[in-house]
Amino acid sequence: MVPLPPKHRSFITCEAGLKSPNFPAPEGFSLVTSHIYIKFIVFFENTRNDPQFMNPVWFRSMLQEALNLHHPYTGRLIKKENGRYDIGHFDRGALFEVCDSADDFQQWKKSNFSYNVVPYEDLIPIKEYVGRDSALFGARLTFTRNGGCALAMSAHHKIADGICLTQMLNKFTQICRGEGLDEDEICLYTDKMRTPVKPLPNVDHSILYPRYAPGEAPAPTIQPAPSKKLIFEFEKTALDKLKKSVMESGNDPKVKLTQFEVLTAMIHRAIIKARRDKPDQLADLLCIVSQRHFHPDENMMNYFGNYIVPVPIPFTAKEALDKGLFQVAKELGAGIRSMDVPYMESLEYYINTCENVEEITSPISRLGRGGIGISDWSRFVNNYDIGHGQVLCLRSFVDTSPIPLITVMPYKADTVDVVIQLDTKSLKRLVQDREFMAYVKSIN
């Protein structure tokens, strides 16, 4: 694809935003979240040859209605002191673009929307945060040859997590389909509406979230190198057999493991082998966890902010290989379940009461020192049907880097797609690992 300039570019404002004064950006984990964007693409096919397929004028008006229910996305960040922000300037709006592409949609489809075939970087509306006038949300429609369209969205992670974005998209698709919204779905829940968070006694959050003066935090040890993303497609029946085998090897009926935990343990082991890590090399598993659905306050499902926490499961390379899949999966599950609501709110209290949040280092920094990140997008199951064409696929997008990242995509009927990002040398060795590849149906 030769990148073409947008044939339409505008900024969407909304009534709720234009009436809103400036207000504090979300607290808690949002305060220590970097200026990055959640970026993803949904692919639609015009199966009925509808001339009004994904009509941009209609689409823009529907998106404006949805943004009116999540108006902070139409603002800008206003920096204050000590790493804190307000959200304001709602007259500047969310970015909306429409592009054409000479690419053949059917070729994208045949490749299972591979990162080697689809020009993802050219589809993304906002790639990075460049300053105080950067929009916090952007959407881009890219129309291709042979009946397809890519809907790409970028949402600033510092103001809201992926579940919050999914909530907004759910409302957007309901509006597109002409369905009504319940009164409780319209409410935007903010920090000032929550019960004040409290610390837990005898929990020292500075162990996982230490404070460093500027320039004194541990430097990354992973060196810049070429990297790639590949999509590994696993058959669910093969994963069921793997789980059964792992459970039998553990010989402990009291332990319950999920398919996600077993799959993660297997990929973690394969990446360590592919990287040829030294025995004492840091090989932590870093899993992003949310507990909104366990919160006693049901309104937290509508919370606008980041109610997530990175869970580091500490390993050296030797420990991970020696322990075996059952033990690694067991420790991953225990780590995830330890991040309960009282712990998360105690962590929020620690972050909120820090005088200068720019001094706090998150466990995410371990990725730069050899940790392996895992993100479970399978929980972002949503009905992306907006009444225009068939929804074929959702793909996440992160900037290419040598940091190893595993992203489990929303489950399909019979298969599970897992996106693995790794340096090119290690990735080449990974696909030559016969033990690992025995469970892989295809690679794209």
Short mmCIF file of C-alpha atoms in Angstrom, two decimals:
data_model
loop_
_atom_site.label_atom_id
_atom_site.label_comp_id
_atom_site.label_asym_id
_atom_site.label_seq_id
_atom_site.Cartn_x
_atom_site.Cartn_y
_atom_site.Cartn_z
CA MET A 1 0.00 0.00 0.00
CA VAL A 2 1.27 3.43 -0.93
CA PRO A 3 0.04 5.70 1.88
CA LEU A 4 -2.49 8.16 0.53
CA PRO A 5 -3.46 11.38 2.28
CA PRO A 6 -6.93 11.25 3.85
CA LYS A 7 -9.67 12.34 1.48
CA HIS A 8 -11.55 13.55 4.54
CA ARG A 9 -10.17 14.81 7.84
CA SER A 10 -12.16 16.50 10.59
CA PHE A 11 -12.52 16.67 14.35
CA ILE A 12 -15.68 15.51 16.08
CA THR A 13 -17.00 17.57 18.96
CA CYS A 14 -20.08 16.73 21.00
CA GLU A 15 -22.67 18.53 23.09
CA ALA A 16 -21.59 16.99 26.41
CA GLY A 17 -17.99 17.97 25.81
CA LEU A 18 -18.73 21.53 24.72
CA LYS A 19 -20.76 22.04 27.92
CA SER A 20 -18.10 20.49 30.15
CA PRO A 21 -15.54 22.44 32.18
CA ASN A 22 -11.99 21.17 32.55
CA PHE A 23 -11.74 18.34 35.09
CA PRO A 24 -8.98 16.15 36.58
CA ALA A 25 -7.80 13.24 34.46
CA PRO A 26 -8.37 9.79 36.03
CA GLU A 27 -6.26 8.82 39.02
CA GLY A 28 -4.91 5.45 40.15
CA PHE A 29 -3.00 3.45 37.56
CA SER A 30 -3.75 6.14 34.96
CA LEU A 31 -1.22 8.36 36.74
CA VAL A 32 1.64 5.94 36.01
CA THR A 33 0.47 4.96 32.50
CA SER A 34 2.68 6.18 29.68
CA HIS A 35 1.59 8.41 26.81
CA ILE A 36 0.69 5.49 24.56
CA TYR A 37 -2.41 4.69 22.54
CA ILE A 38 -4.53 1.55 22.49
CA LYS A 39 -4.64 0.79 18.77
CA PHE A 40 -6.75 -1.78 16.97
CA ILE A 41 -8.38 -2.46 13.62
CA VAL A 42 -11.68 -4.16 12.77
CA PHE A 43 -12.05 -5.50 9.23
CA PHE A 44 -15.42 -5.44 7.45
CA GLU A 45 -16.38 -7.06 4.14
CA ASN A 46 -19.12 -5.72 1.86
CA THR A 47 -20.75 -9.10 1.31
CA ARG A 48 -23.99 -7.64 -0.10
CA ASN A 49 -22.35 -5.17 -2.51
CA ASP A 50 -24.16 -2.37 -0.70
CA PRO A 51 -23.38 1.01 -2.32
CA GLN A 52 -23.86 2.64 1.10
CA PHE A 53 -21.37 0.25 2.77
CA MET A 54 -19.75 2.07 5.73
CA ASN A 55 -21.02 5.43 4.46
CA PRO A 56 -18.60 7.96 6.04
CA VAL A 57 -21.21 10.68 6.65
CA TRP A 58 -23.51 8.24 8.43
CA PHE A 59 -20.59 6.66 10.29
CA ARG A 60 -19.35 10.03 11.55
CA SER A 61 -22.77 11.00 12.90
CA MET A 62 -23.10 7.66 14.75
CA LEU A 63 -19.62 8.04 16.23
CA GLN A 64 -20.49 11.55 17.39
CA GLU A 65 -23.47 10.16 19.33
CA ALA A 66 -21.26 7.55 21.01
CA LEU A 67 -18.57 10.09 21.87
CA ASN A 68 -21.23 12.26 23.48
CA LEU A 69 -21.55 9.47 26.08
CA HIS A 70 -17.75 9.37 26.56
CA HIS A 71 -16.92 13.01 25.99
CA PRO A 72 -13.45 12.96 27.65
CA TYR A 73 -12.23 11.32 24.43
CA THR A 74 -12.97 14.59 22.60
CA GLY A 75 -10.68 16.67 24.80
CA ARG A 76 -6.96 17.26 25.29
CA LEU A 77 -4.59 16.64 28.19
CA ILE A 78 -3.56 19.73 30.14
CA LYS A 79 -0.35 19.16 32.13
CA LYS A 80 -0.21 20.25 35.75
CA GLU A 81 2.51 19.74 38.35
CA ASN A 82 4.07 16.47 39.55
CA GLY A 83 2.86 14.29 36.70
CA ARG A 84 -0.82 15.10 36.96
CA TYR A 85 -3.21 16.27 34.23
CA ASP A 86 -6.59 17.81 33.58
CA ILE A 87 -8.76 17.04 30.56
CA GLY A 88 -10.19 20.04 28.73
CA HIS A 89 -10.31 21.89 25.38
CA PHE A 90 -13.31 19.84 24.30
CA ASP A 91 -13.84 22.21 21.38
CA ARG A 92 -10.87 20.56 19.64
CA GLY A 93 -12.58 17.21 19.23
CA ALA A 94 -11.70 13.62 18.32
CA LEU A 95 -9.95 12.91 15.02
CA PHE A 96 -11.94 11.36 12.15
CA GLU A 97 -10.39 10.42 8.80
CA VAL A 98 -11.43 8.62 5.62
CA CYS A 99 -8.86 7.12 3.24
CA ASP A 100 -8.74 5.05 0.07
CA SER A 101 -6.28 2.24 -0.58
CA ALA A 102 -5.23 0.46 -3.76
CA ASP A 103 -4.73 -2.76 -1.76
CA ASP A 104 -6.84 -5.84 -2.49
CA PHE A 105 -9.01 -6.72 0.51
CA GLN A 106 -9.24 -10.35 -0.59
CA GLN A 107 -5.45 -10.67 -0.31
CA TRP A 108 -5.64 -9.35 3.24
CA LYS A 109 -8.38 -11.87 4.00
CA LYS A 110 -6.44 -14.82 2.53
CA SER A 111 -3.48 -13.97 4.78
CA ASN A 112 -5.68 -14.01 7.92
CA PHE A 113 -4.94 -10.26 8.11
CA SER A 114 -1.25 -10.95 8.64
CA TYR A 115 1.07 -8.23 9.90
CA ASN A 116 3.33 -9.14 6.97
CA VAL A 117 0.61 -8.37 4.41
CA VAL A 118 -1.71 -5.71 5.85
CA PRO A 119 -0.01 -2.27 6.11
CA TYR A 120 -1.14 -1.69 9.70
CA GLU A 121 0.94 1.41 10.31
CA ASP A 122 -0.73 3.12 7.36
CA LEU A 123 -4.19 2.36 8.75
CA ILE A 124 -3.73 3.80 12.25
CA PRO A 125 -5.21 7.31 12.77
CA ILE A 126 -2.95 8.36 15.69
CA LYS A 127 0.39 6.60 16.05
CA GLU A 128 1.88 8.42 19.03
CA TYR A 129 1.38 11.26 21.47
CA VAL A 130 3.39 14.24 20.28
CA GLY A 131 2.21 17.03 22.55
CA ARG A 132 -0.58 18.87 24.25
CA ASP A 133 -2.65 19.25 21.05
CA SER A 134 -2.65 15.51 20.30
CA ALA A 135 -6.20 14.18 20.06
CA LEU A 136 -7.08 11.59 22.70
CA PHE A 137 -9.16 9.52 20.29
CA GLY A 138 -9.06 8.94 16.56
CA ALA A 139 -10.93 6.80 14.03
CA ARG A 140 -9.98 6.13 10.42
CA LEU A 141 -11.97 4.34 7.72
CA THR A 142 -9.82 2.90 4.93
CA PHE A 143 -11.66 1.58 1.87
CA THR A 144 -9.86 -1.02 -0.24
CA ARG A 145 -10.35 -2.71 -3.60
CA ASN A 146 -12.65 -5.73 -3.78
CA GLY A 147 -15.21 -4.95 -1.15
CA GLY A 148 -13.55 -4.28 2.15
CA CYS A 149 -12.98 -1.63 4.77
CA ALA A 150 -10.67 -1.31 7.76
CA LEU A 151 -11.90 0.61 10.78
CA ALA A 152 -8.90 1.62 12.88
CA MET A 153 -9.11 3.38 16.22
CA SER A 154 -6.56 4.94 18.57
CA ALA A 155 -7.44 5.82 22.17
CA HIS A 156 -5.03 7.41 24.64
CA HIS A 157 -4.24 4.84 27.34
CA LYS A 158 -3.51 7.41 30.04
CA ILE A 159 -7.18 8.36 30.35
CA ALA A 160 -8.86 4.96 29.93
CA ASP A 161 -8.15 1.25 29.58
CA GLY A 162 -9.22 -1.24 26.93
CA ILE A 163 -12.36 -2.30 28.78
CA CYS A 164 -13.53 1.32 28.95
CA LEU A 165 -12.91 1.62 25.21
CA THR A 166 -14.86 -1.59 24.65
CA GLN A 167 -17.78 -0.12 26.62
CA MET A 168 -17.81 2.91 24.34
CA LEU A 169 -17.64 0.73 21.24
CA ASN A 170 -20.50 -1.40 22.49
CA LYS A 171 -22.67 1.72 22.78
CA PHE A 172 -21.48 2.85 19.34
CA THR A 173 -22.52 -0.42 17.68
CA GLN A 174 -25.90 -0.36 19.44
CA ILE A 175 -26.48 3.18 18.16
CA CYS A 176 -25.47 2.08 14.64
CA ARG A 177 -27.96 -0.78 14.74
CA GLY A 178 -30.73 1.50 15.98
CA GLU A 179 -31.00 -0.19 19.36
CA GLY A 180 -31.89 1.73 22.50
CA LEU A 181 -29.55 2.20 25.45
CA ASP A 182 -30.51 1.50 29.06
CA GLU A 183 -30.33 4.45 31.45
CA ASP A 184 -27.52 2.85 33.46
CA GLU A 185 -25.46 2.38 30.28
CA ILE A 186 -25.40 6.13 29.68
CA CYS A 187 -23.78 7.04 33.00
CA LEU A 188 -20.07 7.94 32.91
CA TYR A 189 -18.55 6.94 36.25
CA THR A 190 -15.58 9.01 37.42
CA ASP A 191 -13.18 9.09 40.38
CA LYS A 192 -15.15 11.76 42.23
CA MET A 193 -18.23 9.49 42.18
CA ARG A 194 -16.42 6.50 43.72
CA THR A 195 -16.11 5.56 47.38
CA PRO A 196 -12.65 6.78 48.52
CA VAL A 197 -9.98 4.10 48.13
CA LYS A 198 -8.16 2.85 51.23
CA PRO A 199 -4.69 1.39 51.89
CA LEU A 200 -4.18 -2.16 53.08
CA PRO A 201 -2.16 -2.57 56.28
CA ASN A 202 1.20 -4.31 55.97
CA VAL A 203 1.33 -4.01 52.16
CA ASP A 204 4.41 -2.19 50.87
CA HIS A 205 3.61 -1.10 47.31
CA SER A 206 7.03 0.53 46.94
CA ILE A 207 8.50 -2.95 46.34
CA LEU A 208 6.73 -3.32 42.97
CA TYR A 209 6.33 0.43 42.41
CA PRO A 210 9.60 1.98 43.63
CA ARG A 211 10.32 5.69 43.40
CA TYR A 212 13.42 6.99 41.66
CA ALA A 213 14.73 10.47 41.14
CA PRO A 214 14.83 11.52 37.46
CA GLY A 215 17.48 9.56 35.56
CA GLU A 216 18.09 7.00 38.32
CA ALA A 217 15.61 4.26 37.32
CA PRO A 218 17.19 0.99 36.05
CA ALA A 219 17.98 1.22 32.35
CA PRO A 220 16.54 -1.27 29.84
CA THR A 221 18.88 -4.13 28.97
CA ILE A 222 17.10 -5.28 25.80
CA GLN A 223 19.00 -3.75 22.92
CA PRO A 224 17.31 -2.25 19.84
CA ALA A 225 16.98 -4.89 17.12
CA PRO A 226 14.74 -5.71 14.15
CA SER A 227 11.53 -7.42 15.22
CA LYS A 228 8.36 -8.88 13.70
CA LYS A 229 4.84 -9.88 14.60
CA LEU A 230 3.37 -13.22 13.55
CA ILE A 231 -0.11 -14.64 14.08
CA PHE A 232 -0.09 -18.18 15.44
CA GLU A 233 -3.40 -19.96 15.00
CA PHE A 234 -4.14 -22.74 17.49
CA GLU A 235 -6.97 -25.25 17.20
CA LYS A 236 -9.04 -25.37 20.37
CA THR A 237 -9.06 -29.18 20.30
CA ALA A 238 -5.24 -29.20 20.38
CA LEU A 239 -5.23 -26.75 23.30
CA ASP A 240 -7.76 -28.90 25.14
CA LYS A 241 -5.40 -31.88 24.78
CA LEU A 242 -2.48 -29.74 25.98
CA LYS A 243 -4.40 -28.62 29.05
CA LYS A 244 -5.39 -32.21 29.86
CA SER A 245 -1.76 -33.33 29.54
CA VAL A 246 -0.49 -30.48 31.74
CA MET A 247 -3.11 -31.18 34.40
CA GLU A 248 -2.16 -34.87 34.43
CA SER A 249 1.53 -33.99 34.79
CA GLY A 250 0.76 -31.89 37.86
CA ASN A 251 -1.21 -34.68 39.52
CA ASP A 252 -2.98 -32.24 41.83
CA PRO A 253 -6.79 -32.30 41.44
CA LYS A 254 -7.14 -29.32 43.80
CA VAL A 255 -5.48 -27.02 41.26
CA LYS A 256 -7.72 -25.48 38.59
CA LEU A 257 -6.05 -24.06 35.50
CA THR A 258 -7.61 -22.11 32.64
CA GLN A 259 -6.79 -22.65 28.99
CA PHE A 260 -5.33 -19.12 28.94
CA GLU A 261 -2.90 -19.95 31.77
CA VAL A 262 -1.72 -23.18 30.14
CA LEU A 263 -1.37 -21.56 26.70
CA THR A 264 0.59 -18.66 28.20
CA ALA A 265 2.93 -21.01 30.07
CA MET A 266 3.65 -22.94 26.85
CA ILE A 267 4.39 -19.78 24.81
CA HIS A 268 6.49 -18.34 27.67
CA ARG A 269 8.64 -21.49 27.70
CA ALA A 270 8.99 -21.48 23.90
CA ILE A 271 10.09 -17.82 23.84
CA ILE A 272 12.73 -18.40 26.53
CA LYS A 273 14.15 -21.28 24.46
CA ALA A 274 13.97 -19.24 21.24
CA ARG A 275 15.79 -16.29 22.83
CA ARG A 276 18.49 -18.66 24.09
CA ASP A 277 18.40 -16.91 27.44
CA LYS A 278 21.22 -17.45 29.90
CA PRO A 279 20.12 -19.34 33.04
CA ASP A 280 20.06 -16.21 35.23
CA GLN A 281 18.37 -14.01 32.60
CA LEU A 282 15.24 -12.25 33.86
CA ALA A 283 12.23 -13.92 32.25
CA ASP A 284 9.30 -12.58 34.26
CA LEU A 285 5.80 -13.06 32.92
CA LEU A 286 3.96 -9.75 33.02
CA CYS A 287 0.19 -10.12 32.69
CA ILE A 288 -2.29 -7.23 32.58
CA VAL A 289 -5.25 -7.87 34.91
CA SER A 290 -8.55 -6.05 35.47
CA GLN A 291 -11.00 -6.69 38.29
CA ARG A 292 -13.91 -4.46 37.26
CA HIS A 293 -16.24 -7.45 36.99
CA PHE A 294 -15.47 -8.46 40.60
CA HIS A 295 -15.93 -4.99 42.08
CA PRO A 296 -18.80 -4.73 44.62
CA ASP A 297 -19.70 -1.36 43.08
CA GLU A 298 -21.44 -2.40 39.85
CA ASN A 299 -20.99 1.12 38.49
CA MET A 300 -17.28 0.35 38.07
CA MET A 301 -18.14 -1.33 34.78
CA ASN A 302 -18.80 2.23 33.53
CA TYR A 303 -15.68 3.70 35.19
CA PHE A 304 -13.78 6.05 32.89
CA GLY A 305 -10.13 5.43 33.66
CA ASN A 306 -7.62 2.62 34.06
CA TYR A 307 -8.76 -0.07 36.45
CA ILE A 308 -6.00 -2.47 35.52
CA VAL A 309 -2.76 -3.62 37.06
CA PRO A 310 0.32 -5.38 35.60
CA VAL A 311 1.03 -8.60 37.50
CA PRO A 312 4.69 -9.69 37.42
CA ILE A 313 5.28 -13.40 37.92
CA PRO A 314 9.03 -13.54 38.67
CA PHE A 315 11.21 -16.12 36.93
CA THR A 316 14.73 -16.52 35.72
CA ALA A 317 15.06 -18.46 32.48
CA LYS A 318 16.35 -21.52 34.35
CA GLU A 319 13.50 -21.41 36.88
CA ALA A 320 10.84 -21.23 34.17
CA LEU A 321 12.32 -24.16 32.23
CA ASP A 322 12.93 -26.31 35.31
CA LYS A 323 9.48 -25.78 36.83
CA GLY A 324 7.54 -27.09 33.86
CA LEU A 325 4.25 -25.93 32.37
CA PHE A 326 2.02 -27.02 35.25
CA GLN A 327 3.92 -25.03 37.87
CA VAL A 328 4.34 -21.93 35.67
CA ALA A 329 0.62 -21.94 34.80
CA LYS A 330 -0.24 -22.47 38.48
CA GLU A 331 1.92 -19.50 39.57
CA LEU A 332 0.44 -17.33 36.80
CA GLY A 333 -3.10 -18.16 37.94
CA ALA A 334 -2.24 -17.49 41.59
CA GLY A 335 -0.66 -14.16 40.66
CA ILE A 336 -3.71 -13.09 38.66
CA ARG A 337 -6.11 -14.02 41.46
CA SER A 338 -4.01 -12.21 44.08
CA MET A 339 -4.83 -8.90 42.40
CA ASP A 340 -8.20 -8.57 44.12
CA VAL A 341 -10.21 -5.37 44.56
CA PRO A 342 -8.79 -4.44 48.02
CA TYR A 343 -5.23 -4.82 46.69
CA MET A 344 -5.93 -2.77 43.57
CA GLU A 345 -7.56 0.03 45.55
CA SER A 346 -4.70 0.02 48.05
CA LEU A 347 -2.33 0.45 45.11
CA GLU A 348 -4.50 3.31 43.84
CA TYR A 349 -4.19 4.97 47.27
CA TYR A 350 -0.39 4.62 47.16
CA ILE A 351 -0.20 6.20 43.69
CA ASN A 352 -2.77 8.92 44.40
CA THR A 353 -1.01 10.08 47.57
CA CYS A 354 2.47 10.19 46.01
CA GLU A 355 3.60 13.82 45.78
CA ASN A 356 5.26 13.36 42.38
CA VAL A 357 3.91 10.40 40.41
CA GLU A 358 6.64 10.85 37.78
CA GLU A 359 9.03 9.26 40.30
CA ILE A 360 7.07 5.97 40.40
CA THR A 361 8.33 3.10 38.24
CA SER A 362 5.73 0.52 37.20
CA PRO A 363 6.46 -3.22 36.86
CA ILE A 364 5.92 -2.71 33.12
CA SER A 365 9.53 -1.46 33.04
CA ARG A 366 10.59 -5.10 33.50
CA LEU A 367 9.71 -5.68 29.85
CA GLY A 368 12.75 -3.64 28.91
CA ARG A 369 14.96 -5.89 31.03
CA GLY A 370 13.84 -9.25 29.65
CA GLY A 371 10.30 -9.73 30.90
CA ILE A 372 7.69 -11.22 28.57
CA GLY A 373 4.39 -9.35 28.31
CA ILE A 374 1.04 -11.10 27.96
CA SER A 375 -2.22 -9.33 27.20
CA ASP A 376 -5.53 -11.18 27.10
CA TRP A 377 -7.67 -9.51 24.43
CA SER A 378 -9.94 -12.55 24.40
CA ARG A 379 -11.95 -10.83 27.15
CA PHE A 380 -12.74 -7.94 24.80
CA VAL A 381 -15.40 -9.99 23.09
CA ASN A 382 -17.84 -7.56 21.56
CA ASN A 383 -20.45 -7.44 18.85
CA TYR A 384 -18.78 -5.19 16.28
CA ASP A 385 -21.67 -5.58 13.83
CA ILE A 386 -22.74 -2.04 12.92
CA GLY A 387 -25.22 -3.15 10.27
CA HIS A 388 -22.79 -2.64 7.38
CA GLY A 389 -21.19 -5.77 5.98
CA GLN A 390 -19.71 -8.78 7.71
CA VAL A 391 -17.22 -8.40 10.59
CA LEU A 392 -14.28 -10.66 9.79
CA CYS A 393 -11.54 -9.94 12.26
CA LEU A 394 -10.16 -7.74 15.03
CA ARG A 395 -6.43 -7.13 15.35
CA SER A 396 -4.46 -5.21 17.95
CA PHE A 397 -1.46 -3.10 17.00
CA VAL A 398 1.59 -2.17 19.04
CA ASP A 399 4.67 -0.38 17.80
CA THR A 400 7.35 -2.76 16.61
CA SER A 401 10.15 -3.29 19.13
CA PRO A 402 12.37 -6.18 20.31
CA ILE A 403 10.36 -6.46 23.55
CA PRO A 404 8.55 -9.84 23.52
CA LEU A 405 4.78 -9.45 23.64
CA ILE A 406 2.03 -12.08 23.51
CA THR A 407 -1.51 -10.98 22.65
CA VAL A 408 -4.34 -13.52 22.80
CA MET A 409 -7.04 -12.28 20.42
CA PRO A 410 -10.83 -12.79 20.81
CA TYR A 411 -11.60 -16.48 20.40
CA LYS A 412 -13.10 -17.75 17.16
CA ALA A 413 -15.43 -20.74 16.96
CA ASP A 414 -12.72 -23.39 16.62
CA THR A 415 -9.40 -21.55 16.83
CA VAL A 416 -7.45 -19.08 18.94
CA ASP A 417 -5.23 -16.45 17.29
CA VAL A 418 -2.16 -15.39 19.27
CA VAL A 419 -0.02 -12.48 18.10
CA ILE A 420 3.64 -12.85 19.10
CA GLN A 421 6.08 -9.97 18.73
CA LEU A 422 9.74 -10.87 19.06
CA ASP A 423 13.15 -10.00 17.65
CA THR A 424 13.52 -11.56 14.21
CA LYS A 425 16.29 -14.04 15.12
CA SER A 426 14.36 -15.44 18.08
CA LEU A 427 11.12 -15.52 16.08
CA LYS A 428 12.82 -17.58 13.38
CA ARG A 429 13.98 -20.07 16.01
CA LEU A 430 10.49 -20.13 17.54
CA VAL A 431 8.87 -21.35 14.32
CA GLN A 432 11.53 -24.07 14.11
CA ASP A 433 10.64 -25.40 17.57
CA ARG A 434 8.91 -28.70 16.76
CA GLU A 435 7.52 -29.15 20.27
CA PHE A 436 5.83 -25.74 20.14
CA MET A 437 4.74 -25.95 16.49
CA ALA A 438 2.99 -29.27 17.10
CA TYR A 439 0.09 -27.25 18.57
CA VAL A 440 0.05 -24.57 15.83
CA LYS A 441 -2.42 -24.91 12.97
CA SER A 442 -1.02 -22.09 10.82
CA ILE A 443 1.22 -19.01 10.86
CA ASN A 444 0.45 -15.71 9.14
#
